[in-house]
Structures are given as C-alpha cells and as structure tokens.
XYZ file of C-alpha atoms in Angstrom:
753
model
C -4.761 -25.928 -7.494
C -8.092 -24.461 -7.281
C -8.449 -21.554 -9.929
C -11.589 -19.334 -10.082
C -12.405 -17.595 -13.315
C -12.701 -14.172 -12.660
C -15.035 -12.638 -15.361
C -17.862 -9.747 -14.491
C -18.864 -11.925 -11.930
C -17.923 -10.746 -8.795
C -15.912 -13.742 -6.518
C -14.825 -12.996 -3.046
C -13.866 -9.602 -3.821
C -11.676 -10.049 -6.740
C -12.925 -8.471 -9.833
C -11.429 -8.106 -13.329
C -10.117 -4.536 -13.836
C -13.595 -2.269 -13.654
C -13.052 -3.080 -16.965
C -15.113 -1.172 -18.977
C -15.004 -2.982 -22.406
C -16.250 -6.237 -23.498
C -12.704 -7.345 -25.075
C -11.112 -6.586 -21.927
C -8.516 -9.886 -21.209
C -10.137 -11.544 -18.316
C -7.488 -12.148 -15.552
C -7.357 -15.511 -12.960
C -7.729 -14.987 -9.239
C -5.793 -16.577 -7.118
C -6.996 -18.790 -4.133
C -5.548 -18.601 -0.669
C -2.155 -20.257 -0.498
C -2.514 -20.823 -4.070
C -1.082 -18.454 -7.049
C -3.054 -17.623 -10.005
C -1.554 -19.011 -13.351
C -0.502 -15.220 -14.454
C 0.941 -15.150 -11.463
C 3.138 -18.112 -11.427
C 3.912 -17.272 -15.572
C 5.509 -14.131 -13.982
C 7.500 -16.221 -11.382
C 8.702 -18.273 -14.224
C 10.215 -14.936 -16.409
C 11.596 -12.965 -13.998
C 13.456 -16.510 -12.490
C 14.700 -16.996 -16.107
C 15.768 -13.776 -16.645
C 17.695 -13.460 -13.954
C 19.151 -16.887 -14.613
C 20.600 -15.338 -18.316
C 22.774 -12.771 -16.317
C 26.079 -12.968 -16.796
C 28.044 -13.198 -13.445
C 31.581 -12.639 -15.109
C 29.846 -8.880 -16.531
C 28.192 -7.694 -13.165
C 29.620 -6.847 -9.651
C 27.492 -6.264 -7.495
C 25.679 -10.052 -7.084
C 26.452 -13.352 -7.889
C 29.321 -13.527 -5.882
C 29.360 -17.161 -4.952
C 29.620 -17.748 -8.613
C 32.836 -15.509 -9.578
C 34.457 -16.919 -6.478
C 33.850 -20.447 -8.032
C 35.258 -19.495 -11.198
C 38.417 -17.869 -9.915
C 38.576 -21.177 -8.076
C 39.325 -22.595 -11.290
C 41.700 -20.311 -12.173
C 43.362 -20.086 -9.235
C 44.331 -23.589 -9.130
C 45.427 -23.629 -12.978
C 47.618 -20.887 -12.899
C 51.100 -19.618 -11.226
C 53.097 -16.633 -10.362
C 52.434 -13.865 -10.216
C 49.144 -14.329 -12.251
C 48.209 -17.564 -9.282
C 48.661 -14.019 -6.873
C 46.530 -12.269 -8.196
C 43.667 -14.745 -8.793
C 43.968 -15.390 -5.404
C 43.388 -11.905 -4.248
C 40.136 -11.307 -6.595
C 39.427 -15.112 -4.746
C 39.338 -13.959 -1.762
C 37.230 -10.555 -2.381
C 34.393 -12.212 -3.840
C 34.326 -14.920 -1.162
C 33.529 -11.786 0.926
C 31.184 -10.529 -0.741
C 29.544 -13.827 -0.721
C 29.415 -13.781 2.923
C 32.142 -16.245 3.919
C 34.258 -13.827 5.941
C 36.564 -17.113 7.685
C 37.403 -18.425 4.165
C 38.472 -14.780 2.928
C 40.650 -14.865 5.835
C 42.254 -17.832 5.605
C 43.130 -17.030 1.431
C 44.190 -13.669 2.610
C 46.400 -15.023 4.603
C 47.370 -17.350 1.698
C 48.287 -14.392 -0.439
C 50.280 -13.113 2.050
C 52.351 -15.652 2.900
C 53.283 -15.946 -1.426
C 53.308 -12.653 -1.673
C 56.389 -11.994 1.177
C 58.263 -15.079 -1.303
C 57.972 -13.318 -4.326
C 59.470 -10.886 -6.424
C 56.900 -8.166 -7.145
C 56.726 -4.646 -8.140
C 54.912 -2.606 -5.444
C 55.584 -5.701 -3.146
C 55.267 -3.051 -0.198
C 51.843 -1.537 -1.416
C 50.108 -4.843 -2.417
C 50.879 -6.386 0.992
C 49.170 -3.490 2.310
C 45.970 -3.393 -0.191
C 45.531 -7.208 1.391
C 46.312 -6.894 4.779
C 43.456 -3.792 4.303
C 41.283 -6.867 2.523
C 41.574 -9.255 5.246
C 40.646 -6.297 7.389
C 37.687 -5.643 6.330
C 36.759 -9.458 6.422
C 37.661 -9.516 10.201
C 35.200 -6.794 11.057
C 32.731 -8.230 8.859
C 33.258 -11.500 10.655
C 32.473 -9.895 14.120
C 29.266 -8.071 12.648
C 27.949 -11.662 11.546
C 28.282 -14.015 14.421
C 27.540 -10.885 17.073
C 25.388 -8.174 14.992
C 23.230 -10.792 13.294
C 23.803 -14.042 14.632
C 23.696 -12.379 18.135
C 21.565 -9.375 17.936
C 20.543 -6.892 20.123
C 18.757 -3.982 19.998
C 22.095 -1.657 19.925
C 23.796 -4.240 17.433
C 25.929 -1.990 15.254
C 24.263 1.467 16.038
C 26.657 4.091 16.827
C 27.950 4.967 19.335
C 28.133 1.208 20.211
C 26.215 0.544 23.701
C 27.147 -1.687 26.125
C 24.434 -3.671 25.402
C 25.673 -3.725 21.630
C 29.190 -4.586 22.318
C 30.611 -7.844 21.011
C 30.774 -11.251 22.975
C 32.030 -12.617 20.467
C 35.761 -11.036 19.480
C 38.150 -12.457 17.873
C 36.801 -11.156 14.462
C 37.040 -7.017 15.905
C 40.572 -7.858 17.549
C 41.926 -9.001 14.731
C 40.257 -5.880 13.270
C 42.030 -3.706 15.273
C 45.756 -5.551 15.256
C 45.360 -4.779 11.496
C 44.108 -1.000 11.388
C 46.930 -0.201 13.602
C 49.666 -1.816 11.458
C 48.217 -0.440 8.550
C 47.941 2.994 9.853
C 51.773 2.971 10.698
C 52.254 2.169 7.241
C 49.841 4.944 5.998
C 48.961 7.987 8.823
C 46.481 9.762 6.092
C 44.190 6.774 5.408
C 41.332 7.985 7.095
C 38.735 5.102 6.250
C 41.375 2.674 8.224
C 40.814 5.267 10.800
C 37.197 4.840 10.961
C 37.299 1.366 10.675
C 39.984 0.923 13.666
C 37.587 3.163 15.878
C 34.104 1.030 14.878
C 36.226 -2.075 15.970
C 37.401 -0.491 18.941
C 33.773 0.471 19.561
C 32.662 -2.879 19.401
C 35.063 -4.026 21.981
C 33.956 -1.511 24.414
C 38.192 -0.085 24.283
C 37.025 3.287 22.362
C 38.539 5.756 22.849
C 41.077 4.700 25.728
C 41.632 1.688 23.429
C 43.470 3.755 20.334
C 46.469 5.633 19.929
C 45.425 9.278 20.152
C 46.656 9.770 15.907
C 44.211 7.380 15.019
C 41.106 8.362 16.456
C 38.062 9.749 15.439
C 37.609 13.499 16.168
C 36.650 14.043 19.615
C 32.559 15.372 19.285
C 31.863 12.788 16.194
C 29.538 10.531 17.818
C 28.236 13.582 20.357
C 24.703 15.327 19.204
C 24.404 18.689 19.738
C 20.788 18.997 20.885
C 18.979 16.604 23.449
C 16.611 14.423 21.658
C 14.211 11.242 22.924
C 16.045 7.610 22.428
C 13.941 5.402 19.966
C 14.643 1.241 20.498
C 14.273 -0.967 17.690
C 11.955 -3.628 18.342
C 12.006 -5.552 14.685
C 13.032 -8.351 16.218
C 10.880 -8.606 19.092
C 8.059 -7.993 16.939
C 9.046 -10.909 13.976
C 9.948 -8.614 11.531
C 13.444 -8.839 11.304
C 13.042 -10.353 7.995
C 16.814 -10.410 7.372
C 17.929 -9.821 3.337
C 19.719 -7.841 1.554
C 18.180 -4.306 0.439
C 14.968 -4.351 -1.104
C 12.205 -1.660 -0.106
C 8.919 -1.653 1.926
C 6.050 -0.073 1.635
C 3.306 0.337 4.872
C -0.149 0.277 4.185
C -3.652 -0.963 4.816
C -4.076 -3.836 2.414
C -6.795 -5.884 3.494
C -8.683 -2.595 4.158
C -9.260 -3.699 8.130
C -8.365 0.010 9.377
C -4.851 -1.417 10.345
C -1.793 -0.741 8.483
C -0.037 -3.713 7.138
C 3.502 -4.110 5.365
C 5.340 -5.298 2.291
C 8.989 -6.214 2.355
C 10.844 -6.800 -0.627
C 14.928 -7.866 -1.156
C 16.125 -7.861 -3.834
C 18.359 -10.955 -3.918
C 17.166 -13.668 -6.798
C 15.458 -16.009 -4.438
C 14.407 -13.690 -1.333
C 10.788 -13.728 -1.339
C 8.257 -10.656 -0.841
C 6.353 -10.658 2.590
C 3.388 -9.560 3.331
C 3.290 -9.074 7.583
C -0.701 -8.610 8.289
C -1.655 -6.136 11.180
C -3.959 -8.645 13.019
C -5.131 -5.654 15.095
C -4.060 -6.983 18.588
C -0.302 -4.687 18.841
C 1.463 -8.043 16.313
C 1.767 -8.446 12.639
C 1.778 -12.309 10.802
C 3.195 -13.388 7.789
C 0.916 -13.892 5.322
C 3.136 -14.079 2.216
C 1.742 -17.470 1.734
C -2.256 -16.581 2.051
C -1.598 -14.349 -0.422
C -0.541 -16.539 -2.903
C 2.374 -15.056 -3.664
C 4.618 -17.117 -2.668
C 7.693 -16.875 -5.309
C 7.393 -13.582 -5.867
C 11.111 -12.988 -5.850
C 13.353 -9.743 -5.776
C 12.642 -6.343 -5.689
C 15.121 -3.354 -4.945
C 11.973 -0.912 -4.660
C 8.323 -1.068 -3.787
C 5.418 1.600 -4.975
C 2.169 0.991 -3.693
C -1.065 2.390 -5.792
C -4.550 1.581 -6.735
C -4.267 1.498 -10.321
C -7.963 0.157 -10.786
C -9.754 2.404 -8.245
C -11.474 -0.540 -6.365
C -9.806 0.692 -3.187
C -7.614 -1.437 -2.768
C -4.170 -1.265 -2.576
C -2.176 -2.399 -5.278
C 1.669 -3.132 -5.876
C 4.507 -2.469 -8.099
C 7.776 -4.783 -7.610
C 10.848 -3.205 -9.526
C 14.028 -4.567 -10.423
C 17.226 -5.140 -12.649
C 18.806 -1.736 -11.077
C 22.554 -2.017 -11.017
C 22.871 -4.699 -13.766
C 23.612 -2.502 -16.796
C 22.594 -4.376 -19.787
C 22.260 -7.735 -17.716
C 19.397 -5.685 -15.852
C 17.037 -7.194 -18.585
C 14.462 -7.896 -15.775
C 10.870 -7.461 -15.548
C 9.089 -5.941 -12.686
C 5.327 -6.650 -11.509
C 2.223 -5.321 -10.787
C 0.433 -6.672 -8.070
C -3.280 -6.309 -7.852
C -4.510 -6.543 -4.842
C -7.994 -8.672 -5.054
C -9.359 -7.945 -2.228
C -9.703 -11.421 -1.052
C -7.054 -11.320 0.914
C -5.284 -12.291 -2.018
C -2.601 -10.624 -5.159
C -2.419 -11.946 -9.289
C 0.794 -10.631 -11.101
C -1.356 -8.600 -13.844
C 1.944 -7.206 -15.259
C 1.275 -8.963 -18.458
C -2.446 -8.040 -18.994
C -2.143 -4.719 -18.301
C 0.467 -4.253 -20.557
C 3.530 -3.227 -18.069
C 5.870 -5.892 -19.819
C 9.462 -4.639 -20.151
C 12.954 -5.575 -20.062
C 14.674 -2.713 -18.975
C 16.683 -1.853 -15.257
C 13.998 -0.082 -12.852
C 14.250 1.273 -9.263
C 12.284 3.880 -9.355
C 8.560 5.298 -10.366
C 5.714 7.909 -9.587
C 1.712 6.766 -9.489
C 0.427 10.090 -10.411
C -2.804 11.092 -12.336
C -0.742 13.185 -14.548
C -3.704 14.201 -16.956
C -6.461 14.606 -14.577
C -9.180 11.885 -15.727
C -9.353 9.909 -12.482
C -6.938 7.006 -13.192
C -3.565 6.911 -11.950
C -0.201 6.502 -14.741
C 3.204 5.753 -13.782
C 6.256 7.103 -14.784
C 9.472 3.879 -14.467
C 12.874 5.774 -14.304
C 15.267 3.211 -16.209
C 18.750 3.038 -16.290
C 20.211 4.211 -19.222
C 24.107 5.183 -19.861
C 23.611 8.260 -22.555
C 26.039 7.151 -25.614
C 26.411 3.840 -24.536
C 25.771 1.796 -27.467
C 22.353 -0.124 -27.981
C 23.480 -2.409 -24.890
C 22.933 0.423 -22.660
C 19.587 1.757 -24.078
C 16.940 1.670 -21.455
C 14.642 4.998 -22.162
C 12.069 5.610 -19.121
C 8.686 4.598 -19.567
C 5.187 6.820 -19.488
C 1.941 4.772 -18.855
C -1.220 6.159 -19.664
C -3.761 4.453 -17.223
C -6.748 3.283 -19.932
C -9.081 2.744 -16.560
C -9.723 -0.466 -17.966
C -7.081 -2.487 -16.156
C -4.324 -1.680 -19.506
C -1.691 0.642 -20.235
C -0.503 2.902 -23.100
C 3.141 3.960 -23.361
C 3.213 7.553 -24.129
C 6.288 9.345 -23.159
C 7.695 10.519 -26.897
C 4.060 11.591 -27.125
C 4.451 13.349 -23.463
C 7.549 15.333 -24.684
C 8.987 12.664 -22.009
C 11.814 10.961 -23.630
C 14.597 10.005 -21.270
C 17.531 8.611 -21.757
C 19.825 8.491 -18.324
C 20.474 6.841 -15.107
C 17.753 7.393 -13.126
C 17.682 6.346 -9.757
C 14.445 8.479 -7.775
C 12.047 10.205 -8.692
C 8.925 11.992 -7.418
C 5.410 13.540 -8.592
C 4.034 16.720 -7.019
C 2.513 20.207 -7.964
C 5.034 22.209 -7.931
C 2.669 25.509 -9.167
C -0.545 24.580 -7.265
C -1.959 24.557 -10.939
C -4.137 21.549 -10.066
C -1.496 18.953 -12.184
C 1.201 16.743 -10.699
C 4.506 17.860 -12.269
C 7.602 15.511 -12.316
C 11.638 15.567 -10.833
C 14.182 12.905 -11.838
C 17.411 12.309 -9.639
C 19.872 11.264 -12.570
C 23.729 9.277 -11.161
C 26.203 11.297 -13.056
C 24.176 14.206 -14.778
C 21.540 16.879 -13.959
C 18.855 16.334 -12.310
C 16.130 17.275 -14.114
C 12.316 19.189 -13.624
C 9.546 18.179 -16.049
C 6.527 20.661 -15.490
C 3.055 19.084 -16.176
C 1.060 20.951 -18.915
C -1.431 18.229 -20.459
C -4.363 19.390 -21.513
C -7.579 17.735 -23.848
C -4.600 16.476 -26.335
C -3.292 13.862 -23.892
C -0.221 14.225 -21.145
C 2.098 16.823 -21.942
C 5.612 18.061 -20.581
C 8.170 21.267 -20.402
C 11.612 20.600 -19.256
C 12.153 23.960 -17.207
C 15.215 22.334 -15.545
C 17.988 25.401 -16.290
C 15.295 28.023 -15.114
C 14.091 26.483 -12.035
C 17.547 26.288 -10.684
C 17.271 22.139 -9.727
C 20.201 20.308 -10.578
C 22.704 19.466 -7.941
C 24.085 17.193 -6.339
C 24.880 16.032 -10.043
C 25.443 12.654 -8.399
C 22.494 11.658 -6.506
C 19.596 9.135 -5.369
C 16.798 8.964 -3.066
C 14.542 12.609 -3.843
C 11.107 13.544 -2.567
C 8.760 16.805 -2.508
C 7.257 17.942 0.577
C 6.540 21.374 2.528
C 9.328 21.782 5.234
C 7.963 25.088 6.125
C 4.696 24.872 5.848
C 4.038 27.808 3.195
C 1.384 25.992 0.344
C 4.262 25.075 -1.769
C 5.897 21.942 -2.368
C 9.466 22.013 -2.331
C 11.933 19.746 -3.267
C 14.649 17.674 -1.739
C 17.493 14.910 -3.208
C 20.395 12.931 -1.722
C 23.229 12.800 -2.818
C 25.256 9.495 -3.589
C 28.405 8.333 -3.887
C 30.426 9.023 -7.050
C 33.225 5.491 -6.792
C 36.305 8.281 -6.341
C 37.180 6.829 -2.369
C 35.568 5.033 0.189
C 32.418 6.695 2.208
C 34.121 7.069 5.667
C 36.856 8.465 4.004
C 35.094 10.833 2.423
C 32.819 11.534 5.307
C 35.732 12.530 7.318
C 37.411 14.501 5.181
C 34.366 17.120 4.953
C 34.005 16.430 8.671
C 33.326 20.133 9.423
C 33.085 21.890 6.222
C 29.956 23.627 5.471
C 29.634 23.840 1.769
C 30.164 20.022 0.723
C 29.687 18.764 -2.983
C 28.405 15.739 -1.789
C 25.714 16.885 0.734
C 22.184 17.200 0.129
C 20.110 19.761 -1.681
C 17.080 20.663 -0.099
C 15.093 23.343 -2.774
C 12.711 25.835 -1.472
C 10.081 26.455 -3.780
C 9.761 30.644 -4.209
C 6.544 30.023 -6.088
C 7.776 31.125 -9.489
C 8.822 28.343 -11.009
C 12.065 28.780 -9.270
C 14.020 27.324 -6.293
C 16.251 28.256 -3.925
C 19.106 25.916 -2.369
C 18.449 26.444 1.153
C 20.520 23.190 2.041
C 23.684 25.366 3.914
C 21.466 27.378 5.349
C 19.355 25.092 7.215
C 22.410 23.287 8.560
C 22.834 20.279 5.920
C 26.418 20.653 5.048
C 27.540 17.470 6.127
C 27.644 14.905 2.992
C 25.548 12.180 3.078
C 25.590 9.344 0.666
C 21.760 7.645 1.121
C 20.327 5.017 -1.080
C 16.699 4.359 1.204
C 15.236 7.835 2.737
C 11.895 8.962 3.531
C 10.511 11.877 5.698
C 7.635 11.988 8.842
C 7.175 14.100 11.197
C 9.196 12.317 14.730
C 7.624 14.794 17.643
C 4.056 15.884 15.912
C 5.431 19.432 15.334
C 3.865 19.567 12.029
C 7.281 20.199 10.281
C 8.680 17.362 8.615
C 11.979 15.564 9.872
C 13.803 13.126 7.566
C 15.821 9.682 8.043
C 18.710 9.160 5.568
C 19.685 5.617 4.329
C 23.087 5.861 3.857
C 25.846 3.414 2.360
C 26.927 1.890 -1.126
C 27.838 -1.364 -2.195
C 31.586 -1.079 -0.933
C 31.424 -3.388 2.095
C 33.392 -0.475 4.035
C 30.808 1.789 3.787
C 29.622 1.106 7.323
C 28.947 4.776 7.407
C 25.930 5.845 9.904
C 22.487 5.945 8.563
C 20.805 9.551 9.268
C 18.024 11.401 10.777
C 17.242 15.097 10.602
C 14.585 16.899 12.768
C 13.031 19.976 11.519
C 13.638 22.609 13.635
C 10.268 25.175 12.804
C 11.103 24.724 9.306
C 14.106 27.334 10.319
C 16.432 24.805 10.293
C 17.660 20.785 10.853
C 19.631 19.518 13.561
C 21.083 16.157 13.229
C 19.911 14.057 15.988
C 21.322 10.281 14.298
C 23.510 10.194 17.805
C 20.917 11.334 20.789
C 17.486 9.182 19.247
C 19.628 6.240 18.640
C 19.411 5.399 14.692
C 23.219 5.112 13.708
C 22.953 1.839 12.248
C 25.746 1.827 10.436
C 24.084 -1.776 8.002
C 23.551 -0.153 4.581
C 19.613 1.309 4.474
C 17.347 1.393 1.622
C 13.574 1.270 2.282
C 12.255 3.551 4.954
C 8.513 4.002 5.960
C 7.454 5.954 8.498
C 3.432 4.877 9.816
C 1.607 5.079 12.874
C 1.796 1.353 13.520
C 0.348 1.113 17.414
C -2.074 3.753 16.253
C -0.603 5.713 19.431
C -0.802 8.802 17.419
C 3.161 9.225 16.578
C 5.246 7.727 13.575
C 7.228 4.679 13.999
C 9.922 3.992 11.720
C 11.131 0.956 9.356
C 13.845 0.323 7.517
C 15.247 -2.552 5.068
C 18.663 -2.950 5.686
C 20.919 -4.595 3.679
C 23.352 -4.483 1.061
C 23.828 -5.741 -2.958
C 26.175 -8.247 -2.436
C 25.155 -11.543 -0.938
C 26.632 -12.079 1.695
C 26.182 -7.994 3.036
C 22.387 -9.350 4.709
C 21.046 -7.820 7.998
C 17.878 -7.828 9.593
C 15.236 -4.843 9.110
C 14.981 -2.603 11.644
C 11.823 -0.780 13.575
C 11.947 2.105 15.785
C 9.198 2.214 17.975
C 8.566 6.164 18.758
C 8.920 6.859 22.660
C 6.261 9.759 21.827
C 8.168 12.314 25.005
C 6.077 14.856 23.978
C 2.403 16.254 24.124
C 1.948 17.836 20.432
C -1.235 16.906 19.162
C -2.263 15.353 16.230
C -4.799 14.281 13.786
C -5.605 11.329 11.137
C -6.809 11.452 7.598
C -7.912 8.765 5.201
C -8.816 10.677 1.945
C -11.218 9.372 -0.596
C -11.420 9.912 -3.747
C -14.728 10.606 -6.044
C -14.166 12.790 -9.119
C -10.442 11.875 -8.506
C -8.294 8.555 -8.358
C -9.627 6.570 -5.253
C -6.883 6.843 -3.056
C -6.910 10.252 -3.721
C -2.834 10.208 -4.110
C -1.638 13.710 -5.171
C -3.984 15.480 -3.065
C -2.670 18.311 -1.008
C -4.490 19.050 2.597
C -3.939 22.374 4.598
C -4.907 22.386 8.620
C -5.374 25.674 9.949
C -4.130 25.944 13.857
C -4.045 28.224 16.597
C -0.887 27.861 18.360
C -0.297 29.665 20.911
C -2.783 32.260 19.910
C -1.356 32.648 16.853
C -2.828 31.265 13.392
C -0.669 28.728 11.375
C -0.734 26.404 8.564
C 0.394 22.534 8.641
C 0.608 21.683 5.446
C 0.990 17.613 3.640
C 0.645 15.714 0.276
C -1.078 11.745 0.121
C 1.847 9.954 -1.527
C 4.445 7.159 -0.102
C 6.592 9.921 0.269
C 10.451 9.226 -1.061
C 11.694 7.701 -4.179
C 12.587 4.592 -1.604
C 10.271 3.986 0.996
C 6.361 3.744 0.934
C 4.786 5.789 3.696
C 1.217 4.976 4.101
C -1.278 6.512 2.114
C -3.490 7.914 4.913
C -2.461 11.177 6.484
C -0.809 11.483 9.833
C -0.273 15.218 10.861
C 1.479 16.465 13.571
C -0.131 19.783 15.192
C 2.069 21.237 16.835
C 0.493 22.875 20.773
C -2.492 23.943 18.925
C -5.817 24.917 21.366
C -7.495 24.097 18.165
C -8.217 23.238 14.347
C -9.694 25.993 12.745
C -10.459 24.471 9.260
C -9.495 21.547 7.031
C -8.809 22.384 3.699
C -8.699 19.549 0.763
C -7.080 20.743 -2.429
C -8.614 17.244 -4.154
C -6.874 15.824 -7.664
C -8.044 16.109 -11.142
C -9.593 18.090 -13.300
C -11.384 20.968 -12.261
C -11.555 20.352 -8.779
C -12.447 22.366 -6.239
C -10.736 22.826 -2.883
C -12.934 21.275 -0.303
C -13.222 22.829 3.265
C -14.162 20.951 6.291
C -14.587 21.935 10.028
C -15.582 20.746 13.660
C -12.473 18.238 13.464
C -10.960 17.677 16.773
C -7.116 16.802 17.729
C -6.074 12.885 18.467
C -9.065 11.575 16.403
C -9.058 9.617 13.321
C -11.434 11.002 9.914
C -12.668 9.551 6.629
C -13.061 11.810 4.040
C -15.133 10.890 0.933
C -14.427 13.861 -1.526
C -17.533 16.403 -2.184
C -19.197 14.792 1.549
C -19.104 15.964 5.300
C -16.202 13.628 7.490
C -17.190 10.580 8.968
C -15.132 9.871 12.621
C -13.234 6.155 12.228
C -12.422 3.848 14.913
C -8.741 4.461 15.799
C -7.195 2.872 19.250
C -4.214 2.350 20.536
C -2.579 -0.924 20.259
C 0.561 -1.623 22.367
C 3.243 -3.227 20.454
C 3.090 -7.397 21.311
C 6.818 -7.770 22.121
C 7.677 -11.256 22.183
C 11.288 -10.243 24.266
C 14.791 -10.644 22.768
C 17.346 -12.847 23.942
C 20.010 -11.469 25.918
C 23.039 -11.083 24.145
C 25.810 -14.068 25.047
C 28.297 -15.845 24.529
C-alpha cells in the first residue's frame, strides 16, 4: 500500500485541513485505490460496532440471523409454541427477502393450525393468510420489478410495459386477498394490496369485484403534467440496495455534477459516481479510496475546511435505539480524487444513533459548524440517553462539542433537522423534526461569547405534526422570508395503505404535511390545507426543486415505513405560483411504490432543468430496490440561470447564502428567491443554484445576501438567462461553461418471460 504523509507540504492536492497551529494532528492521505490508514481504522471501528448489535433486540435488520434462531426454536418445540415460532420464523424469512421460503412456511402453519384446537382459530388463520399473501406479492415484485426491471416497473398506475410477466406471485396474492376480504370486507389494507396485485397483471379494475376496488378516481390526476421517465438503469445508476442517502455535487471541481450514494446495510458499499462530462457516469468508488466504507442512512455534503473541495458526512446507527452505537464518518475530500476518513482527528467520533445533520456557520466566523440530531428516548433510562450534538468548527480541521454552552441540550428522537435564517438577521436558525413529540424551533442569538440559541417553538406555532420525519426551509411563495416544510410519519397504529384510504377525500387529516408560512415576525401560519396539502403522506426521504422552471419550488416525498405492506406511492407536488400545490404523482410518472429515502434534484445533463434522483429501498434485508433517476422532459419555454457562489469572508461554499433574482415577467416585476443548501434533511441537492425564471423577459438584478458577520449584500447586474456564472464574494461575476450533455443511455432489455 502506498501511503503519503501530508504535512504542510502539498501532495497532489491533499493537505492538512488548512491547519493553523503547529500541534494539529497530521492526517495521512489516501492514494487511488488504497484507503488511508485513518479510513481503514474507521472501517474497522464501524464493523466492530455493527457486530456488537444483538439481533434479538432490533426489528429492522438482521432478519436472516433471527430466522436462523427461530428455526432452531421451531425444531425444539411442539404444539402451540411450535406454531407461534413458525409464524415468527416465516415473517423473518419474508423480511430477509426469502419470499418462496416464507410462502412454504406459512402453508405449513395453515396446515398445522387446521389440525389444532387453538383460541381464536379463524382470526389466527386469517392473519397467517395475510402474511402469505404479502409474501406472494413480494415474490412478484422480486421476480419482475427487481430481476426483470423496466422503466415502468412498480410505478402506479402500472402501465402495460410495467406489468408482470412472471405472474405466479401476483396471481396467488389476488386469490388470497379476495378470500381475506370476503371474511373481512372492511380491511382497507387488503383492498389496496388486491388492487396493486391486479394492476401488475393488467386486471384492474375489471378483474376486481366492485366492492373490493379502490375509489374510481384514486389513480387519476386532476391536472395535466409532463411525464418523467426513470433512466437510472440505462445510465448505470440503478444501485440496488436498502434505504440510504444521496448527495449530488461537483466532487472533483471539473464543472460537472457527481453523485455519492449510500445504503444502510452493514456491508453496503458507499458509491461514488463521477460525471464523465459526456452524458455518462463512472463508478470511481475504488479509485476514490473509499472501498470498505459502508452503511449510512443519510449523507450530508459540506466543505468543513474551506479548501474548495466538497467533503461528506455519513450518518449511522438510526432506528436501532439502544443498539445504535455506531460511529458516523467525516470523509475529507483530498482534492486529488480520493477521500480520507478524518472522524477521529476532527473530534467527531461518538457512538450515537443518528440520521440527520445540519452544516451551518452558526457563529458567523467563516467556518461551518455542525449539528447532529440523535435519536434519544426521553425518560428511557441510560440505555436510551443519546443527546444531540453541536460542534463548533475550530478552523484547524477540528471541532469542539458546545451544545451545553449554546443552550441546545436536546434529548429527543430527532428525525429531521434544517437550518436557515428565518428572521433575516444574517444568523442561521435551527428547526428540528421530532418523532412522537412537538417539533422545535431555535433562534440563533450568537454573539462574541460564542454560539447561543433561544427556543421559540411555542410562540412560533410550528409544533405539528407530532409524528414527523423530513423537513426543510425554503421560500415557497417568494416573499423573501424562509418558510418551513415538515412531513408526517407513521405512528404504527395502522398499516399505511389503510391509513391513506381511510383519509381519502378528507380535508384535514392529522398526518398531512405541514407547510408553515413565515409571517416575518417570529411566528408562522400553517398553510397546508389552504395550499391543498390535505392527504396524509408518510415520508422518509424528500426534497424540493423546480420541475418546470417557473421559479416556485415544487417537492417530492419519498414514502413508506419498514412494514412490507407499506407500498404507498411516492408523491410529487407542483407549486402553482405560490397559491396552491397540485398532486402530479400519477400524471408525471412519479408514483413508485418502493420505499423512498434520499432524494436529490439537480441538472445532471446541463440542459437547464432539474432531474430527480431517488435512493429507493427499505430497512429489512430483503426490501431492496434499484435507485431511480427521473429525466426532466423539459416541455416548456421557461427560462433559467445557474449560479455558483464562492465565499471569501464567509464559508467557501457560501452555504446559507440567500439569493434574490429580480425579473420582469409579463411587464411586471417579481423576485425569485433561493438559498444555498442541500435542501431537505434527507437528500442532498447540489450547492450550485439552479433557478427557474418563468417567462421572464429579462433579469433586472441579482442580489446576494452572503452569510457571515457584517456581510454586505452584493448586487450584480448584466446577467443573462440560459447562462451559468461563478460569483466570488465581493467580485464581479464570471460566465462559466455550461453546455448541454445529453444522457448516454445504454438501452434497457425488454421485459420478457
């Protein structure tokens, strides 16, 4: 192994975190294909932490191991105990992806139960039939949507080219669900799953008894919208895996957007897809010296050391509760195509279950600080005490934990976090999405004494929904004030399909998303119902962007929960000039029923409109799926501009900067606002600003509100539409090359028997 020691000398772009003190720890650089010793040490630490997890104390992973243990119990018991262990064994085989084995086991359970005298026998056998039906439905998904994949696979409503050619699984599921519904006609989840099974065979609605069908207009859109096509497989970006994260950005500074994609499986490799600049991508994982770096439900890009290279934070341990003592990883971009894990050297090594983080310059000193939201159970005892963390960037490659000094001691099940300047005072504030609790908003009141926050949750009016997950700040109505979006999640009281159907047509469901309009005075108004966001959506990964370049932010919600019955479609919402949102899920082709996690919007082919990448997959070992990449068909004449900002007095990537583009449209003046941010708490948009300008006749001016202490707003004129510019703080803009590079599609094999 070639190892290069990076001291103060520059070695192919790799340097020592811009260390300003002589006693800063030196960090070893990686070489292409060879992880640095620090990286190897962290790989070993992560693997040991994962190996220590007790499979009997968690439910969302290690199903194969639990199945093995349960099989031993089946062999060692008789009677009712044997029957119960067989049901549990079959369920774990199902979660592990062994659908055929699960079907066989549930058949044996039904046969055995039929010969036994057991309490509630009919109901017991009905529940087992539901498990067998679900196993059959999963078998159909595995044999068709995964192994025989098409661009229309498992996207509701299922088109002819997405219908199953291997029909055994769906046919069995249809028979079972109809039998179940005859015995239990009010079972909404079974009604929903019957419709999906029939649709995969081209038998919906005619093949489903009317009393068992979904509402007639359930799969129709009220508005017309262009259809987006999934091209991930054709692009070699269909990485198959579990739930994970994505961060799209220019990692090698060549002007083209690359991808980092993670999956939370213990052995699931982090992948680096480098944009070749010709419409194609190349997997450069090995060359980037990150082979062996695994896991991560979420990843967040940053430039923590202000060297101009995009670094990466990998978050681990989420959902494992007291078993989630797995360290995160900070990957430093060495600037030579390689990355080095500097977690320990940076002072960020802890073992707490975490899935969300915010990079922001909270004290305005020009260096990005870090908030990590951990999953703690209040009053759960020492085994569940995982306070969230706030790290102050010391400016020398290291961080100091300062949550106590900052009045930010959070002990809650934090599932989402986002930062932004809600009161336009130049300081980034912090919003937290809490699972099973009130969401919380903290106002940044940092001064010369350090980072300080004051909670304003109660007076701000932003507490709901009480079971929530992804969140972000954006300006949905372009009034110059950052608004807050937070999406609901499941409380586990009912299967998601049943919840969705039960709420269908209602106007105010408690599980609807919340869109909080900033009133400009420290308070917010819930606009979700007014804006048409009334349907319950149970989101995991989500993000926002601009589908049609009209200058108003749209958003995409990746849905689901661990439950395998939770095959509710991912949802797309189109912003109608800041006055309402229209559901264009089915019209636009976005209704994939696999669990959606990391979502990123980015103009990957540089044609001026944003494409959408989503990391699909669940949390059970067998609930894997391909990633999707929706190509924007660009079927309008709206204008756009791309801006790449570089801080001088503020952080190098200008994270937190807000930009106002003043345009003339239809003879009237209006503004389009955007913030430099990865977007949602789950998924990483590029840090370059890709701004739609609608039908603008011209750009009047661009005003940049740089982050940082005493930063002066910068106004720029003379910019043209359909152009890209680099703007360094305080300097004149420079036009940069931005040439359309059509996606190189390899072609997709036909859906065959």
